Short mmCIF file of C-alpha atoms in Angstrom, two decimals:
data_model
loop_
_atom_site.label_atom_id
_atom_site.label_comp_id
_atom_site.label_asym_id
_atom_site.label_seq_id
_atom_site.Cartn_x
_atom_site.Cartn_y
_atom_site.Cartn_z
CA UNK O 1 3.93 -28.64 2.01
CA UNK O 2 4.72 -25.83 -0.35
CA UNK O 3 4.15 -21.84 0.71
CA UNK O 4 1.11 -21.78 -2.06
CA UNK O 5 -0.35 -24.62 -0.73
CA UNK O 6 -0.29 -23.19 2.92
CA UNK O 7 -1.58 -19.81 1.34
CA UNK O 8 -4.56 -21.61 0.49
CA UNK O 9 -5.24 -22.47 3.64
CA UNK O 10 -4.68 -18.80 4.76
CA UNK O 11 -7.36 -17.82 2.17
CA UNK O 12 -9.74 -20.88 3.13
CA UNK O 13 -10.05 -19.99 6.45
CA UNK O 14 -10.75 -16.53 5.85
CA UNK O 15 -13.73 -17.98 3.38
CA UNK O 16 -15.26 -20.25 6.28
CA UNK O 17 -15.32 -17.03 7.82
CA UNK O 18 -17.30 -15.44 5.15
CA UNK O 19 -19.44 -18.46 4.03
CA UNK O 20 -22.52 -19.22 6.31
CA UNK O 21 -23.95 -22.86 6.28
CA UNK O 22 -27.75 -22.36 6.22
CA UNK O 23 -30.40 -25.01 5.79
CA UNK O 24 -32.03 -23.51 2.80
CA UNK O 25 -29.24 -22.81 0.03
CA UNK O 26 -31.49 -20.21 -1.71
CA UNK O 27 -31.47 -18.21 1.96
CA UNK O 28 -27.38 -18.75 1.76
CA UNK O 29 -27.45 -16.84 -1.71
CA UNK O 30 -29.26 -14.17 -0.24
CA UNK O 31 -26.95 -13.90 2.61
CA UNK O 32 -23.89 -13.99 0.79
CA UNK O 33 -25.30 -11.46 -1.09
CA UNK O 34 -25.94 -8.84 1.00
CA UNK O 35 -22.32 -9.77 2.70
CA UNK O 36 -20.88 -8.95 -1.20
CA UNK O 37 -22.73 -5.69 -0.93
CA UNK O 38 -21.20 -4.76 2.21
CA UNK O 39 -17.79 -5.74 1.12
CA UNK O 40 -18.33 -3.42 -1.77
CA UNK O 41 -18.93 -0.28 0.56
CA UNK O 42 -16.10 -1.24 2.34
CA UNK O 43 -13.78 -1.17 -0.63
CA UNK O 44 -14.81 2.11 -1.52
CA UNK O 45 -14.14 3.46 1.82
CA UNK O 46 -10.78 1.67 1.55
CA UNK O 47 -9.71 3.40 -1.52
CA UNK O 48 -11.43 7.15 -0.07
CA UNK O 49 -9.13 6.45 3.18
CA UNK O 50 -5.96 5.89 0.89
CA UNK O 51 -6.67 8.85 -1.30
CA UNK O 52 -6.95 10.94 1.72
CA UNK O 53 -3.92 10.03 3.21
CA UNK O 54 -2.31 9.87 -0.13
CA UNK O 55 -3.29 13.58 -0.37
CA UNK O 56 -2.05 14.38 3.06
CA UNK O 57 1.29 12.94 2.39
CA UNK O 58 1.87 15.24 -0.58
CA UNK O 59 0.89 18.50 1.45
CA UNK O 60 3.00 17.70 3.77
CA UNK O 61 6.13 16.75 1.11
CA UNK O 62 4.55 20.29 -0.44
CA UNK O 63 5.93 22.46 3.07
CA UNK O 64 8.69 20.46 3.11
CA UNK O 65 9.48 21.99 -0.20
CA UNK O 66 8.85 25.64 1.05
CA UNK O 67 11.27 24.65 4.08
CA UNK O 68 13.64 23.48 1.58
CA UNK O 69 13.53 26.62 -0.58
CA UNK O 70 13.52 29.10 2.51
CA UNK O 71 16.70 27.48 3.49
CA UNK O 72 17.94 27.74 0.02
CA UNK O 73 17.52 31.58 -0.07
CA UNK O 74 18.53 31.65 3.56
CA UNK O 75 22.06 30.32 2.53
CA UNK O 76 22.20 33.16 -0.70
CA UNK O 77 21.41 36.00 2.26
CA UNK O 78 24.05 34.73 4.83
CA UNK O 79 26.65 34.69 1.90
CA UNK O 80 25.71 37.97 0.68
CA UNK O 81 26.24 38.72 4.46
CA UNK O 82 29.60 37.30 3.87
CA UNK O 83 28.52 34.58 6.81
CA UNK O 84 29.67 31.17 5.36
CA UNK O 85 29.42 29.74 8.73
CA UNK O 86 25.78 30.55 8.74
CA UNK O 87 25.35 29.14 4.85
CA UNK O 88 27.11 25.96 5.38
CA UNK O 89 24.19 25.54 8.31
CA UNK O 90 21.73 26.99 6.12
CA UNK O 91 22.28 24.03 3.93
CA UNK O 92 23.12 21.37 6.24
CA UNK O 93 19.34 21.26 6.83
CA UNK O 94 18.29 21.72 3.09
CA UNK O 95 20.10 18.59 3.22
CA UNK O 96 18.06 16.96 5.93
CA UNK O 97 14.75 18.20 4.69
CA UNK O 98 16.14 16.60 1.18
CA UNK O 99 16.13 13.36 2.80
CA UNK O 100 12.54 13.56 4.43
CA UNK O 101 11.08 14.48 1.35
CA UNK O 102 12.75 11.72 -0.87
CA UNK O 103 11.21 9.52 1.97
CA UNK O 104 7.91 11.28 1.19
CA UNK O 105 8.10 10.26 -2.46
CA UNK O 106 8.92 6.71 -1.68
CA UNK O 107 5.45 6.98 0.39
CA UNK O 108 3.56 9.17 -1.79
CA UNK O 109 4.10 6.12 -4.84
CA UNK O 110 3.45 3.15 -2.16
CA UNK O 111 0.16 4.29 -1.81
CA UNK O 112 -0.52 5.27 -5.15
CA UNK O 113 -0.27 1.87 -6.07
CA UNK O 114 -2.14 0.56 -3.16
CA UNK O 115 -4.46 3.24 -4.24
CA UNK O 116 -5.00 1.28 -8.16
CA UNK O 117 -4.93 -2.01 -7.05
CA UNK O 118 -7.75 -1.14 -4.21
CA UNK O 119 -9.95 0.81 -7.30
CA UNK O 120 -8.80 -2.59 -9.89
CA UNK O 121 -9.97 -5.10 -6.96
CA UNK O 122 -13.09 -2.84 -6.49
CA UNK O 123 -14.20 -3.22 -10.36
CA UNK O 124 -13.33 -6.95 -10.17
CA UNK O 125 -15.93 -7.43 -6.78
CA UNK O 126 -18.32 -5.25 -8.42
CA UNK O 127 -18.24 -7.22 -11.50
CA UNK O 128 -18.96 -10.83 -9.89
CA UNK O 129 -21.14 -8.69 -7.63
CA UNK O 130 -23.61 -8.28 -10.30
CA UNK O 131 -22.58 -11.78 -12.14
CA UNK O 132 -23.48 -13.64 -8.73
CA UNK O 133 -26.86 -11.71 -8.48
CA UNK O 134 -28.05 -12.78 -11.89
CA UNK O 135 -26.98 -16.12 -10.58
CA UNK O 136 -28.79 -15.99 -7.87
CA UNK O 137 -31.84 -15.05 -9.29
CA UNK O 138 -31.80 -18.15 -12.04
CA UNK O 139 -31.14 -20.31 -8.95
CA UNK O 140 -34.16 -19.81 -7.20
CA UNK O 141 -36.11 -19.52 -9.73
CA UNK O 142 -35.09 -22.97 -11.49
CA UNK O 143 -33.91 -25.18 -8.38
CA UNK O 144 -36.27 -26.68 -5.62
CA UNK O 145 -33.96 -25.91 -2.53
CA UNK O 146 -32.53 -29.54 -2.97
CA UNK O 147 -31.59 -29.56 -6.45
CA UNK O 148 -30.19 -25.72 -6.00
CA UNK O 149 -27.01 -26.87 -3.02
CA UNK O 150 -24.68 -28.32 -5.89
CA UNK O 151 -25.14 -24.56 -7.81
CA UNK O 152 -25.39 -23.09 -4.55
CA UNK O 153 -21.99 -24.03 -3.17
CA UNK O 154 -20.48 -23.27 -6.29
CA UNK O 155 -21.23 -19.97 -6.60
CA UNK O 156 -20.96 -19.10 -2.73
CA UNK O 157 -17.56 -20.85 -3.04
CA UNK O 158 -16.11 -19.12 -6.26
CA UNK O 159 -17.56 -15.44 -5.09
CA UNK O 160 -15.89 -16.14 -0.78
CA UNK O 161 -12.17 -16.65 -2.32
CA UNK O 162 -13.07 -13.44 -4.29
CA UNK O 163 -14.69 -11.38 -0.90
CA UNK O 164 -11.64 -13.12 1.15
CA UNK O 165 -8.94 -11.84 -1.14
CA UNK O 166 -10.58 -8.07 -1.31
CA UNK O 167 -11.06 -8.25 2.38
CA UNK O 168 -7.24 -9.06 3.24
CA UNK O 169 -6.65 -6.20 0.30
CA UNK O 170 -8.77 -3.90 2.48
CA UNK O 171 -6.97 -4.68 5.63
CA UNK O 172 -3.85 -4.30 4.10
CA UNK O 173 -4.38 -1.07 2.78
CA UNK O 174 -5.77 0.30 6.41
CA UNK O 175 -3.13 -0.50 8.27
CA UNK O 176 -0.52 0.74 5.30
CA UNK O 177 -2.15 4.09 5.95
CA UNK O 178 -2.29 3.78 9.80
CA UNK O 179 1.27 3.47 9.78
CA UNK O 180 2.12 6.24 7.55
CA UNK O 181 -0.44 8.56 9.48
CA UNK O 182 1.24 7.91 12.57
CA UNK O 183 4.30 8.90 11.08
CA UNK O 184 3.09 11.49 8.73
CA UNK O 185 1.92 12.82 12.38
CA UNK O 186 5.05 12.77 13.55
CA UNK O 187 6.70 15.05 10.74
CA UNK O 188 3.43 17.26 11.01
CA UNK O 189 4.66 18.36 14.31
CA UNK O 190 8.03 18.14 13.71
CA UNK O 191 7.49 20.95 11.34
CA UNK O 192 4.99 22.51 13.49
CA UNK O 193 6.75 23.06 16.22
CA UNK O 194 9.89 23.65 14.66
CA UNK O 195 11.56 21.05 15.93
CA UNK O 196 12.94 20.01 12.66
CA UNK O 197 13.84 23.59 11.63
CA UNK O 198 15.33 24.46 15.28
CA UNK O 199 16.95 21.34 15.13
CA UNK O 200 18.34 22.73 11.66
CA UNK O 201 18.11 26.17 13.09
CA UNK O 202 16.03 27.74 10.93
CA UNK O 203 14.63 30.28 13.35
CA UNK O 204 18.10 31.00 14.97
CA UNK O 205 19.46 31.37 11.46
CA UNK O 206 16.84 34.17 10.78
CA UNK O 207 18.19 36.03 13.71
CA UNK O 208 21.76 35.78 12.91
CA UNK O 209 21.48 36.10 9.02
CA UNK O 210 19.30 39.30 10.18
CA UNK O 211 22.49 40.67 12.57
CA UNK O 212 24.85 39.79 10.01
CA UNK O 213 23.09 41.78 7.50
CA UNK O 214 22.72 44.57 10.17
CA UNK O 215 25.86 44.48 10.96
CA UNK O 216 27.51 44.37 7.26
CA UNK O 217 25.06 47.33 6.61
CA UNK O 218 26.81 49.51 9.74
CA UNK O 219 29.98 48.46 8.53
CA UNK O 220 28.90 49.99 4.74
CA UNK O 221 27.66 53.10 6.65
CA UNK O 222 30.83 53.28 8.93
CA UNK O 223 32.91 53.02 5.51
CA UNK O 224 30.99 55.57 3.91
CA UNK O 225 31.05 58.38 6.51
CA UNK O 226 34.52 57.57 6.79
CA UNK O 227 35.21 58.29 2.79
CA UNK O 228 33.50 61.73 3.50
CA UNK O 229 35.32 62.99 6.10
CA UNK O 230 38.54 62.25 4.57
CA UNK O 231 37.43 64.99 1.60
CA UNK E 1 -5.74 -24.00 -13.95
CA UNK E 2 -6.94 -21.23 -12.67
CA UNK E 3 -4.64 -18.70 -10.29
CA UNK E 4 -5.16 -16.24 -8.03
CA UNK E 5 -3.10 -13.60 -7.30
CA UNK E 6 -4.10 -12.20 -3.93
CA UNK E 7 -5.01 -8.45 -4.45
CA UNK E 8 -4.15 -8.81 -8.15
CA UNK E 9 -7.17 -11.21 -9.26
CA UNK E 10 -7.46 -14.73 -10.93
CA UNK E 11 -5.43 -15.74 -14.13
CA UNK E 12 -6.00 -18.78 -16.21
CA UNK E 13 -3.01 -20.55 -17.31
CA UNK E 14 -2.02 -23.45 -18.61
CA UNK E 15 -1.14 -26.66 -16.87
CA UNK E 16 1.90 -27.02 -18.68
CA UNK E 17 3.44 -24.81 -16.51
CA UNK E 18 2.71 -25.81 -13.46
CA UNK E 19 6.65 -27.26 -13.02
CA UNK E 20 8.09 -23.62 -13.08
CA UNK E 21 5.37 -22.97 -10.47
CA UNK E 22 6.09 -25.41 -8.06
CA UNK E 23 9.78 -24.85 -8.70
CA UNK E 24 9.90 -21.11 -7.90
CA UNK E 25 7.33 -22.62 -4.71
CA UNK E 26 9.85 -25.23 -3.56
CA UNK E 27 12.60 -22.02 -3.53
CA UNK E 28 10.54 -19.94 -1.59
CA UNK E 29 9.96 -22.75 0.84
CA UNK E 30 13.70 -22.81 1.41
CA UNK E 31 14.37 -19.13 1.36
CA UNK E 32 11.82 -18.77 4.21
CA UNK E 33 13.23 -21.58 6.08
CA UNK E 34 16.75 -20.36 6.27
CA UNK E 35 15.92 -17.07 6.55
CA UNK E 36 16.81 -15.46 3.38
CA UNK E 37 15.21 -12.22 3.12
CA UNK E 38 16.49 -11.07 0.02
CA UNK E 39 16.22 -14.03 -2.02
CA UNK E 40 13.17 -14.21 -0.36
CA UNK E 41 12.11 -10.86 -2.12
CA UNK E 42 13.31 -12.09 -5.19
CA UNK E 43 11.93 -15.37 -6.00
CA UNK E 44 8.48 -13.91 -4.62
CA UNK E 45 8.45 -11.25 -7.22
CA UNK E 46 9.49 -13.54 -9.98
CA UNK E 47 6.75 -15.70 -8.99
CA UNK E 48 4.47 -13.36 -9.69
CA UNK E 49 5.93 -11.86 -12.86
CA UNK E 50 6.29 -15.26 -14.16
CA UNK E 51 2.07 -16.08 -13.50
CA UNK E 52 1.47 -12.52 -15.22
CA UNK E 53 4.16 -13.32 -17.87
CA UNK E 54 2.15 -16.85 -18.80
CA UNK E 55 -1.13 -16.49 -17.72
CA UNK E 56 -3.74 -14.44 -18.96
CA UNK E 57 -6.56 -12.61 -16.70
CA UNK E 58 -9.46 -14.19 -16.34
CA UNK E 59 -13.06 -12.51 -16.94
CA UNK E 60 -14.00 -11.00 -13.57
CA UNK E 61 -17.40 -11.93 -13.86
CA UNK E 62 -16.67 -15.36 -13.92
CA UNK E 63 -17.33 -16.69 -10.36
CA UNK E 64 -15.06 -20.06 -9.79
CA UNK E 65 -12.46 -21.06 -7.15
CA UNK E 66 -8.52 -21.05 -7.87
CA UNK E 67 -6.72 -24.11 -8.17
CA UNK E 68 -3.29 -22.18 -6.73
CA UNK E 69 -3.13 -18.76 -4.20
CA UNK E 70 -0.31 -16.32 -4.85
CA UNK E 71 0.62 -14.06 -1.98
CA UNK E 72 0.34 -10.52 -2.54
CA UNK E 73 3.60 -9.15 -4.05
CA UNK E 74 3.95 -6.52 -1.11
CA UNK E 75 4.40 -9.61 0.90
CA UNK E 76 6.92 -8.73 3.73
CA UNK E 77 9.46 -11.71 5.11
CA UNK E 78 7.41 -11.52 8.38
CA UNK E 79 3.93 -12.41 7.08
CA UNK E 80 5.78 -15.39 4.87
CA UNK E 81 6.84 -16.64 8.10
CA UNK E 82 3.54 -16.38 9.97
CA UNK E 83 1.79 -17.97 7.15
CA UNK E 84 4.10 -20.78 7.65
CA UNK E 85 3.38 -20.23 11.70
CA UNK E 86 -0.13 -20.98 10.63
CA UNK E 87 -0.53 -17.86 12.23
CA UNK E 88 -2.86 -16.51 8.93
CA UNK E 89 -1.81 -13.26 7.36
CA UNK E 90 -4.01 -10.71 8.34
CA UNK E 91 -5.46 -10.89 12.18
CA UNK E 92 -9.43 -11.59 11.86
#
């Protein structure tokens, strides 16, 4: 048995799932229906729940940036300071924060795309949405419940591989985002806390960059009164 | 013949083709079997390149089955191997 032909049977069980066997096959229209319409709300929530994480991601990548550029100026000070020790630290973790945010990025355009191809599926549904109610309505109206089943299982068919497929999209999607809030979570406080920059010493480095400046400053001062007294 | 391409939509496209179908199929069959991750990737993605090269999309307000399912391209090694398990791809 070939992978496709096993993917079918993926997709086929998910559409038994969907498809309810009712006595009257103009009642099944109407149920599948209002299952479509449901579906429909729930791929719009989908692609909300994406943008909002999408959005949270790039906030996030946006501090990481100021982090980045603090530690950029930090190493100018300390060098100015004539502290190279402190500079090479300085950016040792512009380094680090480099790498989360490239990791960012790589998140960032994941769910970009999962982002177009939820709002593409969602125009798709929505079209057959519509096409399955004018369907629906001509099959009542024309069929004696007998005569409608051969329509009726046609349609319900065609539109269940169609609500199967945006269901597993939806799915997909959610947990996509679960995982990258949990981890987005994890930077959040990372940053927060200043793990990442004590880890990287950011707030010792203020400290010393701050002494070393002090100090170079007492040293100019000590130079200078000595230059005087010599006159 | 009509395809789908999970999260992507249906295509229509020809029958002609079906051989390079079933080929790249049969290759993902064995690329799954023994393991191979990376070819794995590969042949999955040409799959679906190749449909989208060939086929063309079909009307979305046509409501009909698919003669052939295409995983999603985002498809990871694991889920290949629990749709072989029988295990379904997504839980529910």
């Amino acid at each position: 048995m070939g992978f496709l032909d096993r993917m079918s049977t993926v997709v086929q069980a998910k559409m038994n799932k969907i498809m309810d066997r009712i006595e009257d096959p103009r009642e099944t229209l109407d149920l599948s229906y209002e299952k479509q319409l449901t579906l429909l709300q729930n791929v719009k929530r989908g692609v909300a729940e994406v943008t909002t994480s999408k959005k949270r991601l790039e906030l996030q990548k946006a501090k990481l940036q100021m982090n980045t550029d603090k530690l950029d100026s930090q190493a100018k000070e300390a060098l100015l300071a004539g502290r190279e020790d402190l500079a090479r630290k300085a950016l040792e973790n512009k380094a680090a924060l480099q790498a989360q945010a490239s990791t960012l990025d790589q998140q960032i355009a994941d769910l970009s795309d999962q982002q177009q191809k939820l709002i593409a599926a969602e125009s798709r549904l929505a079209s057959k949405v519509e096409a399955f109610r004018t369907r629906k309505e001509t099959i009542k109206a024309q069929y004696s419940a007998a005569e409608a089943q051969v329509k009726v299982t046609e349609s319900v068919t065609g539109i269940s591989e169609e609500m199967a497929d945006v269901g597993m999209a939806v799915s997909r999607a959610e947990e996509k985002t679960e995982n990258m809030k949990a981890r987005s979570a994890a930077l959040d406080e990372l940053l927060e806390t200043g793990t990442l920059t004590d880890y990287s010493g950011g707030n010792d480095l203020d400290q010393e960059i701050a002494k070393a400046k002090a100090k170079s400053s007492v040293e100019d001062m000590l130079a200078k009164m000595k230059e005087e007294m010599k006159k | 013949m009509i395809i789908r391409i999970l999260g992507e939509g249906q295509f229509l496209l020809d029958d002609s083709h079906l051989d390079r179908i079933n080929a790249i199929d049969n290759q993902i069959v064995g690329h799954v079997s023994r393991e191979n991750k990376a070819e794995f990737a590969r042949d999955l993605a040409k799959l679906i390149s190749t449909v989208k090269e060939l086929a063309s999309p079909l009307d979305p307000s046509q409501i009909v089955p698919s003669d052939i399912i295409i995983p999603p391209s985002d498809l990871s090694f694991e889920e290949a191997r629990q749709v072989f398990c029988g295990d379904g791809l997504i839980k529910g």
